[in-house]
Coordinates of C-alpha atoms and ligand atoms in Angstrom, one line a residue:
X17 CA 0.0 0.0 0.0
X18 CA 2.6 2.4 1.1
X19 CA 4.4 2.4 -2.2
X20 CA 1.2 3.4 -4.0
X21 CA 0.5 6.3 -1.7
X22 CA 3.9 7.7 -1.5
X23 CA 4.2 9.2 -5.0
X24 CA 0.7 10.6 -4.7
X25 CA 1.5 12.3 -1.4
X26 CA 4.8 13.5 -2.9
X27 CA 2.9 15.1 -5.8
X28 CA 0.6 16.9 -3.4
X29 CA 3.7 18.0 -1.5
X30 CA 5.1 19.6 -4.6
X31 CA 1.9 21.4 -5.4
X32 CA 1.7 22.7 -1.9
X33 CA 5.2 23.9 -2.1
X34 CA 4.1 26.3 -4.8
X35 CA 0.8 27.2 -3.5
X36 CA 0.8 26.8 0.3
X37 CA -0.7 30.3 0.3
X38 CA -4.2 31.7 1.0
X39 CA -6.6 33.4 -1.3
X40 CA -5.6 37.0 -2.0
X41 CA -7.3 39.8 0.0
X42 CA -7.8 42.7 -2.5
X43 CA -7.9 46.4 -2.0
X44 CA -5.6 46.5 1.0
X45 CA -5.3 50.2 0.4
X46 CA -8.6 50.8 2.0
X47 CA -8.6 48.3 4.9
X48 CA -7.7 48.6 8.6
X49 CA -3.9 48.1 8.6
X50 CA -0.6 48.5 10.4
X51 CA 2.5 48.9 8.4
X52 CA 5.5 46.6 9.1
X53 CA 7.7 48.6 6.9
X54 CA 11.0 49.9 8.3
X55 CA 14.2 48.2 9.4
X56 CA 14.3 44.4 9.6
X57 CA 17.2 42.4 10.9
X58 CA 18.7 40.0 8.4
X59 CA 21.0 37.0 8.0
X60 CA 22.6 36.2 4.7
X61 CA 22.4 32.4 4.3
X62 CA 23.9 31.2 1.0
X63 CA 24.2 27.6 2.2
X64 CA 20.7 27.7 3.8
X65 CA 22.0 26.5 7.1
X66 CA 19.0 28.0 8.9
X67 CA 16.7 26.0 6.7
X68 CA 18.3 22.5 6.3
X69 CA 20.1 20.3 8.8
X70 CA 23.5 18.9 7.9
X71 CA 21.7 15.9 6.2
X72 CA 20.0 18.5 4.0
X73 CA 16.5 17.8 5.5
X74 CA 14.3 20.9 5.8
X75 CA 13.8 21.9 9.5
X76 CA 10.3 23.0 8.9
X77 CA 9.3 19.5 7.7
X78 CA 10.2 18.0 11.0
X79 CA 8.0 17.7 14.0
X80 CA 10.5 19.4 16.3
X81 CA 12.6 21.7 14.1
X82 CA 15.2 22.4 16.8
X83 CA 16.8 25.6 17.7
X84 CA 19.3 25.6 14.9
X85 CA 16.4 26.5 12.5
X86 CA 16.6 30.3 12.1
X87 CA 12.8 30.7 12.1
X88 CA 12.8 29.7 15.8
X89 CA 14.7 32.8 16.6
X90 CA 16.4 31.0 19.4
X91 CA 18.5 32.6 22.1
X92 CA 21.3 31.3 24.3
X93 CA 19.7 30.5 27.6
X94 CA 22.8 29.8 29.6
X95 CA 26.5 30.1 29.0
X96 CA 27.0 26.5 27.8
X97 CA 24.2 26.7 25.2
X98 CA 25.1 26.4 21.6
X99 CA 23.2 28.7 19.2
X100 CA 25.1 29.8 16.2
X101 CA 23.1 32.8 15.1
X102 CA 21.5 35.8 16.7
X103 CA 19.1 38.0 14.7
X104 CA 19.2 40.8 17.2
X105 CA 22.9 41.3 16.8
X106 CA 22.7 41.6 13.0
X107 CA 22.6 44.5 10.7
X108 CA 19.3 45.7 9.2
X109 CA 17.7 46.1 5.8
X110 CA 15.0 48.5 4.9
X111 CA 11.6 47.1 3.9
X112 CA 10.4 47.7 1.3
X113 CA 13.6 47.6 -0.8
X114 CA 15.9 45.3 -2.7
X115 CA 19.0 44.2 -0.8
X116 CA 21.3 44.7 -3.9
X117 CA 21.3 48.5 -3.8
X118 CA 21.2 48.8 0.0
X119 CA 24.4 46.9 0.8
X120 CA 27.4 46.9 -1.4
X121 CA 28.3 43.3 -0.4
X122 CA 24.9 42.1 -1.6
X123 CA 25.0 43.9 -5.0
X124 CA 25.5 40.6 -7.0
X125 CA 24.1 38.3 -4.3
X126 CA 21.6 35.7 -5.4
X127 CA 20.4 33.2 -2.8
X128 CA 18.7 33.0 0.6
X129 CA 18.4 35.8 3.2
X130 CA 16.4 35.7 6.4
X131 CA 14.5 38.7 7.6
X132 CA 13.1 39.3 11.1
X133 CA 10.7 41.9 12.4
X134 CA 9.5 42.0 16.0
X135 CA 6.2 43.7 16.9
X136 CA 3.5 44.0 19.5
X137 CA -0.1 44.0 18.3
X138 CA -3.4 44.4 20.1
X139 CA -6.5 43.7 18.0
X140 CA -9.1 46.4 18.0
X141 CA -11.9 43.8 18.5
X142 CA -11.1 40.5 20.3
X143 CA -12.9 38.4 17.7
X144 CA -11.2 40.0 14.7
X145 CA -8.8 38.2 12.4
X146 CA -5.3 39.4 11.4
X147 CA -3.4 38.7 8.2
X148 CA 0.1 39.6 7.1
X149 CA 0.1 40.9 3.6
X150 CA 3.2 41.2 1.4
X151 CA 2.9 43.4 -1.6
X152 CA 5.8 41.4 -3.2
X153 CA 9.0 39.6 -2.3
X154 CA 11.5 38.3 -4.9
X155 CA 11.5 35.3 -5.5
X156 CA 10.4 32.6 -3.1
X157 CA 9.2 33.5 0.4
X158 CA 8.9 31.1 3.4
X159 CA 7.0 32.9 6.1
X160 CA 7.0 32.1 9.9
X161 CA 5.4 33.7 12.9
X162 CA 6.6 33.0 16.4
X163 CA 8.4 29.9 15.1
X164 CA 5.5 28.4 13.2
X165 CA 5.3 28.2 9.4
X166 CA 2.5 30.2 7.8
X167 CA 3.3 29.2 4.2
X168 CA 5.3 29.7 1.1
X169 CA 4.9 32.0 -1.9
X170 CA 6.6 31.7 -5.2
X171 CA 6.8 34.6 -7.7
X172 CA 8.6 37.9 -7.3
X173 CA 6.1 40.5 -8.3
X174 CA 2.7 39.7 -6.9
X175 CA 1.1 40.0 -3.5
X176 CA 0.2 37.3 -1.0
X177 CA -1.2 37.0 2.5
X178 CA -1.3 34.6 5.4
X179 CA -3.6 34.6 8.4
X180 CA -1.9 35.1 11.8
X181 CA -4.8 35.2 14.1
X182 CA -4.1 32.0 16.1
X183 CA -0.4 32.6 16.6
X184 CA -0.6 36.3 17.3
X185 CA 0.3 37.5 20.8
X186 CA -0.1 41.0 22.3
X187 CA 3.7 41.4 22.7
X188 CA 7.0 40.2 21.3
X189 CA 5.8 38.6 18.0
X190 CA 8.6 37.7 15.6
X191 CA 7.9 37.5 11.9
X192 CA 10.6 35.7 10.1
X193 CA 10.8 35.4 6.3
X194 CA 13.3 33.5 4.2
X195 CA 13.7 35.1 0.8
X196 CA 15.4 33.1 -1.9
X197 CA 16.1 34.8 -5.3
X198 CA 18.2 32.0 -6.8
X199 CA 17.4 31.9 -10.5
X200 CA 16.2 28.5 -11.8
X201 CA 15.6 27.0 -15.2
X202 CA 12.0 25.8 -14.4
X203 CA 11.0 29.1 -12.7
X204 CA 9.0 32.0 -14.0
X205 CA 11.0 33.9 -15.2
X206 CA 13.7 31.4 -16.0
X207 CA 17.5 31.7 -15.7
X208 CA 18.0 34.2 -18.4
X209 CA 16.6 37.8 -18.4
X210 CA 17.8 41.2 -19.5
X211 CA 17.1 42.8 -16.1
X212 CA 18.6 42.8 -12.7
X213 CA 17.4 40.0 -10.3
X214 CA 16.8 42.3 -7.4
X215 CA 16.3 40.2 -4.2
X216 CA 14.5 40.9 -1.0
X217 CA 11.2 42.1 0.4
X218 CA 11.0 44.5 -2.4
X219 CA 7.5 45.9 -1.6
X220 CA 5.7 46.9 1.5
X221 CA 4.4 44.5 4.3
X222 CA 1.4 45.2 6.4
X223 CA -1.0 43.6 8.9
X224 CA -4.6 43.7 7.9
X225 CA -7.3 43.4 10.5
X226 CA -10.7 42.1 9.5
X227 CA -14.0 41.1 11.2
X228 CA -14.5 37.3 11.5
X229 CA -16.5 37.4 8.2
X230 CA -15.1 39.9 5.8
X231 CA -15.3 41.0 2.1
X232 CA -12.3 39.3 0.7
X233 CA -12.7 40.0 -3.0
X234 CA -15.0 41.7 -5.6
X235 CA -15.0 42.5 -9.3
X236 CA -17.0 45.6 -10.3
X237 CA -16.6 46.6 -14.0
X238 CA -18.7 47.8 -16.9
X239 CA -20.1 45.0 -19.1
X240 CA -17.9 45.2 -22.1
X241 CA -20.9 44.6 -24.4
X242 CA -23.4 46.9 -22.7
X243 CA -22.1 50.2 -21.4
X244 CA -25.2 50.8 -19.3
X245 CA -24.6 47.7 -17.2
X246 CA -22.1 47.3 -14.3
X247 CA -21.4 43.7 -13.4
X248 CA -20.7 42.9 -9.8
X249 CA -19.4 39.8 -8.2
X250 CA -17.4 39.0 -5.0
X251 CA -17.0 36.8 -2.1
X252 CA -16.8 36.8 1.7
X253 CA -14.2 35.0 3.8
X254 CA -15.3 33.5 7.2
X255 CA -17.0 30.5 8.8
X256 CA -20.6 31.8 8.5
X257 CA -20.5 33.3 5.0
X258 CA -23.7 31.6 3.7
X259 CA -26.8 33.8 3.3
X260 CA -25.1 37.0 4.3
X261 CA -26.5 40.3 3.1
X262 CA -24.1 42.4 1.0
X263 CA -24.8 45.8 -0.4
X264 CA -23.0 47.7 -3.2
X265 CA -23.6 51.4 -3.2
X266 CA -22.4 53.9 -5.8
X267 CA -23.7 57.2 -4.3
X268 CA -23.0 59.4 -7.3
X269 CA -25.2 57.2 -9.5
X270 CA -27.8 57.0 -6.8
X271 CA -27.7 53.2 -6.9
X272 CA -27.6 50.7 -4.1
X273 CA -27.9 47.0 -4.9
X274 CA -28.5 44.2 -2.3
X275 CA -27.3 40.7 -2.6
X276 CA -27.4 37.5 -0.5
X277 CA -24.4 35.2 -0.5
X278 CA -24.6 31.6 -1.5
X279 CA -23.0 28.8 0.6
X280 CA -19.5 29.6 -0.8
X281 CA -19.9 33.2 0.4
X282 CA -20.2 34.4 -3.2
X283 CA -22.5 37.1 -4.6
X284 CA -23.1 38.3 -8.1
X285 CA -25.5 40.4 -10.2
X286 CA -25.6 43.7 -12.0
X287 CA -26.9 47.2 -12.0
X288 CA -28.0 49.5 -14.8
X289 CA -27.7 53.2 -15.3
X290 CA -28.0 55.6 -18.2
X291 CA -25.9 58.3 -16.4
X292 CA -22.5 56.7 -16.1
X293 CA -19.6 59.1 -16.7
X294 CA -17.1 57.0 -18.5
X295 CA -13.5 56.8 -17.5
X296 CA -11.2 57.9 -20.3
X297 CA -7.7 59.3 -20.9
X298 CA -9.0 63.0 -20.8
X299 CA -11.5 62.5 -18.0
X300 CA -10.3 59.7 -15.8
X301 CA -13.5 59.7 -13.7
X302 CA -13.5 57.4 -10.7
X303 CA -16.6 56.6 -8.7
X304 CA -16.6 55.9 -5.0
X305 CA -18.0 52.4 -4.6
X306 CA -19.0 51.1 -1.1
X307 CA -19.3 47.4 -0.5
X308 CA -20.8 46.4 2.9
X309 CA -22.1 43.5 4.9
X310 CA -23.6 43.8 8.4
X311 CA -20.1 43.4 9.8
X312 CA -17.7 44.7 7.3
X313 CA -17.4 47.7 4.9
X314 CA -14.9 48.6 2.3
X315 CA -14.6 51.5 -0.2
X316 CA -12.9 51.6 -3.6
X317 CA -12.5 54.2 -6.4
X318 CA -13.5 52.6 -9.6
X319 CA -13.7 53.9 -13.2
X320 CA -16.1 52.5 -15.8
X321 CA -15.1 52.2 -19.4
X322 CA -15.2 49.7 -22.3
X323 CA -12.3 48.4 -24.2
X324 CA -12.7 46.4 -27.4
X325 CA -11.2 45.8 -30.8
X326 CA -13.0 46.0 -34.2
X327 CA -11.0 44.9 -37.1
X328 CA -7.7 46.8 -36.7
X329 CA -9.1 49.4 -34.3
X330 CA -8.8 49.6 -30.6
X331 CA -12.0 51.1 -29.2
X332 CA -12.0 52.9 -25.9
X333 CA -15.6 53.7 -25.0
X334 CA -16.5 52.8 -28.6
X335 CA -14.0 55.3 -30.1
X336 CA -10.8 54.4 -32.0
X337 CA -7.7 55.3 -30.1
X338 CA -3.9 55.2 -31.0
X339 CA -1.9 54.0 -28.0
X340 CA 0.9 56.5 -27.5
X341 CA 3.1 54.4 -25.2
X342 CA 6.4 53.7 -23.7
X343 CA 7.7 50.5 -21.9
X344 CA 8.9 50.8 -18.3
X345 CA 10.9 48.7 -16.0
X346 CA 10.2 48.9 -12.3
X347 CA 13.3 51.0 -11.4
X348 CA 13.3 54.3 -9.5
X349 CA 14.4 57.5 -11.2
X350 CA 15.5 59.2 -8.1
X351 CA 16.7 56.5 -5.7
X352 CA 18.5 53.3 -6.4
X353 CA 17.1 49.9 -7.4
X354 CA 13.6 48.6 -7.5
X355 CA 10.9 51.3 -7.5
X356 CA 8.3 50.7 -4.7
X357 CA 6.9 53.9 -3.4
X358 CA 4.1 56.3 -4.4
X359 CA 6.8 58.9 -5.1
X360 CA 8.7 56.5 -7.4
X361 CA 5.4 55.8 -9.3
X362 CA 4.7 59.6 -9.6
X363 CA 8.1 60.3 -11.0
X364 CA 7.8 57.5 -13.6
X365 CA 4.3 58.4 -14.7
X366 CA 4.9 62.1 -14.7
X367 CA 7.8 61.5 -17.1
X368 CA 5.5 59.4 -19.2
X369 CA 3.0 62.3 -19.4
X370 CA 5.7 64.7 -20.4
X371 CA 6.5 62.4 -23.3
X372 CA 2.9 62.9 -24.5
X373 CA 1.9 59.3 -23.8
X374 CA -1.6 58.0 -23.1
X375 CA -0.4 54.4 -22.5
X376 CA 2.4 52.4 -20.8
X377 CA 3.6 48.9 -21.1
X378 CA 4.6 47.7 -17.6
X379 CA 7.4 45.3 -18.6
X380 CA 8.2 42.4 -17.9
X381 CA 6.4 41.5 -14.7
X382 CA 3.6 43.0 -12.6
X383 CA 4.7 46.3 -11.2
X384 CA 3.6 47.6 -7.7
X385 CA 0.0 48.6 -7.1
X386 CA 0.8 52.4 -6.8
X387 CA 1.5 52.4 -10.5
X388 CA -2.0 51.2 -11.3
X389 CA -3.8 53.3 -8.7
X390 CA -2.0 56.4 -10.1
X391 CA -2.6 55.4 -13.8
X392 CA -6.3 55.2 -12.9
X393 CA -6.1 58.8 -11.5
X394 CA -4.0 60.2 -14.3
X395 CA -5.8 58.6 -17.3
X396 CA -3.0 56.4 -18.5
X397 CA -3.9 53.1 -20.2
X398 CA -1.9 50.1 -19.1
X399 CA -0.5 46.8 -20.4
X400 CA 0.3 44.4 -17.6
X401 CA 2.7 41.5 -18.2
X402 CA 3.3 38.0 -16.8
X403 CA 7.0 37.2 -16.4
X404 CA 6.9 34.5 -19.0
X405 CA 10.0 35.6 -20.8
X406 CA 12.3 34.0 -23.4
X407 CA 13.0 30.3 -22.8
X408 CA 10.5 29.1 -20.2
X409 CA 10.2 25.3 -19.5
X410 CA 7.1 24.9 -21.6
X411 CA 6.6 21.2 -20.9
X412 CA 6.9 21.4 -17.2
X413 CA 3.5 21.3 -15.4
X414 CA 4.9 23.0 -12.3
X415 CA 6.2 25.8 -14.5
X416 CA 2.8 26.2 -16.0
X417 CA 1.1 26.3 -12.6
X418 CA 3.6 28.9 -11.4
X419 CA 3.0 31.1 -14.4
X420 CA -0.8 30.7 -14.1
X421 CA -0.6 31.5 -10.4
X422 CA 1.4 34.7 -10.9
X423 CA -1.0 35.8 -13.6
X424 CA -4.0 35.0 -11.5
X425 CA -2.6 37.1 -8.6
X426 CA -2.1 40.2 -10.7
X427 CA -5.5 39.9 -12.2
X428 CA -7.1 39.5 -8.8
X429 CA -5.2 42.6 -7.6
X430 CA -5.9 44.9 -10.5
X431 CA -9.2 43.7 -12.1
X432 CA -11.0 46.8 -10.7
X433 CA -8.5 49.3 -12.3
X434 CA -10.0 51.0 -15.4
X435 CA -6.5 51.9 -16.6
X436 CA -5.6 48.3 -17.2
X437 CA -6.8 47.3 -20.7
X438 CA -4.4 44.5 -21.8
X439 CA -3.1 41.4 -20.1
X440 CA 0.1 40.2 -21.7
X441 CA 0.8 36.5 -21.5
X442 CA 4.5 36.6 -22.4
X443 CA 7.5 38.3 -24.0
X444 CA 9.6 37.2 -27.0
X445 CA 9.0 33.5 -26.6
X446 CA 10.3 31.1 -29.3
X447 CA 7.5 29.4 -31.2
X448 CA 7.0 25.6 -30.6
X449 CA 4.0 23.3 -30.2
X450 CA 4.6 23.1 -26.4
X451 CA 4.8 26.9 -26.0
X452 CA 1.6 27.3 -28.0
X453 CA -0.2 24.9 -25.6
X454 CA 1.2 26.7 -22.5
X455 CA 0.3 30.2 -23.8
X456 CA -3.1 29.2 -25.1
X457 CA -4.0 27.7 -21.6
X458 CA -2.9 31.0 -20.0
X459 CA -5.0 33.0 -22.4
X460 CA -8.1 30.8 -21.9
X461 CA -7.6 31.1 -18.2
X462 CA -7.3 34.9 -18.4
X463 CA -10.4 35.3 -20.6
X464 CA -12.4 33.3 -18.1
X465 CA -11.2 35.1 -15.1
X466 CA -11.5 38.5 -16.7
X467 CA -13.7 38.8 -19.8
X468 CA -13.6 42.6 -19.8
X469 CA -10.0 43.1 -21.1
X470 CA -7.9 42.4 -24.1
X471 CA -5.2 39.7 -24.4
X472 CA -1.9 40.1 -26.0
X473 CA 1.8 39.0 -25.9
X474 CA 5.0 40.6 -27.2
X475 CA 5.7 38.3 -30.1
X476 CA 8.6 38.3 -32.6
X477 CA 8.5 39.1 -36.3
X478 CA 10.3 37.1 -39.0
X479 CA 11.4 37.4 -42.6
X480 CA 8.7 36.6 -45.2
X481 CA 9.8 33.6 -47.2
X482 CA 13.4 34.2 -46.2
X483 CA 13.5 37.8 -47.6
X484 CA 15.1 40.0 -44.9
X485 CA 13.3 43.1 -46.3
X486 CA 9.8 41.8 -46.0
X487 CA 8.7 41.3 -42.4
X488 CA 5.8 39.1 -41.3
X489 CA 4.4 37.3 -38.2
X490 CA 4.8 33.5 -38.2
X491 CA 3.2 32.5 -35.0
X492 CA 0.1 30.5 -34.2
X493 CA -0.4 32.4 -31.1
X494 CA -1.2 35.5 -33.2
X495 CA -4.6 33.8 -33.9
X496 CA -5.3 33.8 -30.1
X497 CA -4.5 37.4 -29.1
X498 CA -6.9 40.3 -29.4
X499 CA -4.0 42.7 -30.2
X500 CA -1.1 41.7 -32.4
X501 CA 2.0 43.0 -30.6
X502 CA 5.6 42.3 -31.6
X503 CA 9.0 43.6 -30.8
X504 CA 11.3 44.7 -33.7
X505 CA 14.8 46.1 -33.7
X506 CA 15.5 47.0 -37.4
X507 CA 18.4 49.4 -37.2
X508 CA 19.8 48.0 -33.9
X509 CA 20.1 44.2 -33.8
X510 CA 18.8 43.9 -37.4
X511 CA 21.1 45.9 -39.8
X512 CA 21.8 49.7 -39.8
X513 CA 19.2 52.5 -39.6
X514 CA 19.1 52.9 -43.3
X515 CA 17.5 49.5 -43.5
X516 CA 14.3 51.0 -42.0
X517 CA 13.8 52.7 -45.4
X518 CA 13.6 49.5 -47.3
X519 CA 11.4 47.3 -45.1
X520 CA 8.0 46.2 -46.3
X521 CA 5.4 44.6 -44.0
X522 CA 3.2 41.6 -44.8
X523 CA 0.8 41.3 -41.9
X524 CA -2.3 39.3 -42.8
X525 CA -4.3 39.8 -39.7
X526 CA -7.4 42.0 -39.3
X527 CA -6.3 43.0 -35.8
X528 CA -4.7 46.1 -34.3
X529 CA -0.9 46.1 -34.5
X530 CA 0.9 47.3 -31.4
X531 CA 4.7 47.6 -31.6
X532 CA 5.6 46.4 -28.1
X533 CA 9.3 47.3 -28.6
X534 CA 11.8 49.1 -30.8
X535 CA 14.9 51.0 -29.7
X536 CA 18.6 51.7 -29.7
X537 CA 21.2 52.2 -27.0
X538 CA 22.6 55.7 -26.3
X539 CA 24.6 57.1 -23.5
X540 CA 23.2 60.3 -22.2
X541 CA 25.6 63.2 -23.1
X542 CA 27.5 61.1 -25.7
X543 CA 27.4 62.9 -29.0
X544 CA 28.6 62.2 -32.5
X545 CA 27.1 61.7 -36.0
X546 CA 24.0 59.6 -36.6
X547 CA 25.9 56.6 -37.8
X548 CA 27.9 56.2 -34.5
X549 CA 26.4 53.7 -32.1
X550 CA 25.7 54.7 -28.5
X551 CA 25.4 58.4 -29.4
X552 CA 22.2 60.3 -28.7
X553 CA 22.2 61.2 -32.4
X554 CA 22.1 57.5 -33.5
X555 CA 19.2 56.8 -31.2
X556 CA 17.4 60.0 -32.4
X557 CA 17.8 59.0 -36.0
X558 CA 16.6 55.4 -35.3
X559 CA 13.5 56.8 -33.7
X560 CA 12.8 59.1 -36.6
X561 CA 13.3 56.3 -39.2
X562 CA 11.5 53.6 -37.2
X563 CA 8.4 55.7 -36.7
X564 CA 8.3 56.4 -40.5
X565 CA 8.7 52.7 -41.2
X566 CA 5.9 51.7 -38.7
X567 CA 3.5 54.2 -40.1
X568 CA 3.4 52.1 -43.2
X569 CA 1.7 49.2 -41.4
X570 CA -1.9 49.5 -42.2
X571 CA -3.1 48.1 -38.9
X572 CA -0.6 50.2 -36.8
X573 CA -2.5 51.4 -33.7
X574 CA 0.2 52.0 -31.1
X575 CA 3.7 51.5 -29.8
X576 CA 5.6 51.2 -26.5
X577 CA 9.2 51.8 -27.5
X578 CA 12.0 50.3 -25.5
X579 CA 12.3 52.0 -23.0
X580 CA 11.5 55.0 -20.7
X581 CA 14.7 54.9 -18.7
X582 CA 18.1 53.2 -18.7
X583 CA 17.9 50.1 -16.4
X584 CA 20.3 47.8 -14.8
X585 CA 21.2 44.5 -16.5
X586 CA 24.0 42.1 -15.9
X587 CA 24.1 41.4 -19.6
X588 CA 25.3 44.9 -20.4
X589 CA 29.0 45.1 -19.6
X590 CA 30.6 47.4 -22.2
X591 CA 32.9 49.7 -20.2
X592 CA 32.3 53.5 -20.3
X593 CA 29.1 53.1 -22.2
X594 CA 26.9 50.5 -20.5
X595 CA 28.8 49.7 -17.2
X596 CA 25.9 47.4 -16.2
X597 CA 23.1 49.4 -17.7
X598 CA 20.9 48.7 -20.7
X599 CA 21.1 52.1 -22.4
X600 CA 18.0 52.0 -24.5
X601 CA 16.2 54.6 -22.3
X602 CA 14.9 57.8 -23.8
X603 CA 15.9 59.2 -20.5
X604 CA 19.0 58.2 -18.4
X605 CA 18.6 56.3 -15.1
X606 CA 18.4 59.6 -13.4
X607 CA 15.7 61.0 -15.8
X608 CA 17.9 63.1 -18.0
X609 CA 16.3 63.4 -21.4
X610 CA 18.1 62.2 -24.5
X611 CA 17.4 63.5 -28.0
X612 CA 15.1 60.6 -28.9
X613 CA 12.8 61.7 -26.1
X614 CA 11.9 64.8 -28.2
X615 CA 11.5 62.8 -31.4
X616 CA 8.9 60.6 -29.8
X617 CA 7.2 63.4 -28.0
X618 CA 6.9 65.3 -31.3
X619 CA 5.5 62.2 -33.0
X620 CA 2.9 61.7 -30.3
X621 CA 1.9 65.3 -30.3
X622 CA 1.1 65.1 -34.0
X623 CA -0.6 61.8 -33.9
Ligands
GCB1 C1 14.0 42.7 -26.0 C2 13.5 42.3 -24.7 C3 13.9 43.3 -23.6 C4 15.4 43.7 -23.8 C5 15.5 44.4 -25.1 C6 17.0 44.8 -25.4 O1 13.6 42.4 -27.1 O2 12.2 42.1 -24.7 O3 13.7 42.7 -22.4 O4 15.8 44.4 -22.7 O5 15.1 43.5 -26.1 O6 17.4 45.8 -25.0 O7 17.7 44.0 -26.1

């Protein structure tokens, strides 16, 4: 018997390893909360001594982990005691923040680091529940409270939460998190990327307090086929969630709708109004929406708009729009490393506005929630992207589950943001049958979870019948997407700039074409003639010629050139030019504008 059960249990074990996490609580912006941001003690643990014993067995899988396990936060009790670590004598790291740019010795570090935060906490109502919510931690997080494991989360750019209620004390709690950012072939993303693998608790951490039954999740958006109907669904979390009354109130529309939950704690329905002021790029109108039960209440600011395609047109509220965009990596313009604050988001999106954009591509992974909240307020349309990048392990089921889980988390977090119009499945992935199955499954999943938005992926172009001067799309996944997006680098990786003048396009799809990337490297302040690589003039000329070239594509409806700002990448080592930075920004890493910035701005102003 035992031998039959063992593999089965083992499989469950693996699945749990990825998903030993709880359902996401959404809209933590507007909930009762206590920040755990600030300084956390840390231990760098490249050999994972605090996690495995000397036989390489995980401490947290054992009934009695023993005091050598770092998550027990053990202290020497008497002078003969042997404990080989002490969090309280260690240095600290700021949370949120990557470790690479905080400590010089950790600049290139990839591996495990333990974080510890001690805190007191008294609940405002004794029956209330408390959760710890991480906005993101890269890449794998094992979370423990007061020596007990809460769970594991995999994926560096999406939020997760664990309930603490049973383990929480009024005083001297210690939250310990092991973060591991080792790159792995079967992970999402995989080993190879053109960006820095910033490690750590890169976004904020907070405690969320809720009543015993609370509003965990809701989805409130305009019906994409009927702009007088708002669809509403959601669910409660708690032991007695059946037959609970829920109300959704939009005061400015003078509408209140009542629901009763089913046995799963879910509710759904719709409301109608002829007076909806639509969210758009010029009037990003947000309604206050109140969701309440007899015990819980939460408010959100939600915009209502439709987004659709018709032939080659992208229709925002039924009107054709050209997406004047730019790609962005999540790096701060004024401080070092990963962007995480409201201020970082403001600087990035204000620069985007100065460029004359109405749209951003948040590449190559989900960015922090401030970006989406702000885009909602500023009237900027957004492409959000799953970190399925380059050479993912298409045949590995765990890799698929991981990609699916990360996508599911970002959709859960941002599905009420009017600014988000496109979910991107992947970037520059090489075509194959296995990759098609993987991406198609992701697209089907996304359409089911969110039928209100468009699906795309940054594909690659190829030569038509071997002719390097005729470009086409040879990719079955192009039939699946709503918007046909692709990256192209004629004039940089593909010939010189003059080649742009000779290219013809053969794109036989009646779909909008969005150029997800084009660009050239230029060092800010380096000048020369327009044929000299790395000069601002080369980049300026490439932008001029590329835009002329793209204008010849009949279905051309938008672009997100690569990229807003120079960003760190270990692939970019050319001394005096790159020095560890990908130089394709239209501004430098500090926000200084290069000449190409003005070419693009001018193009968008006249579009
Ligand atoms: C690409 C990738 C992007 C790179 C860029 C480049 O096609 O999608 O991640 O950074 O090219 O600079 O080569």
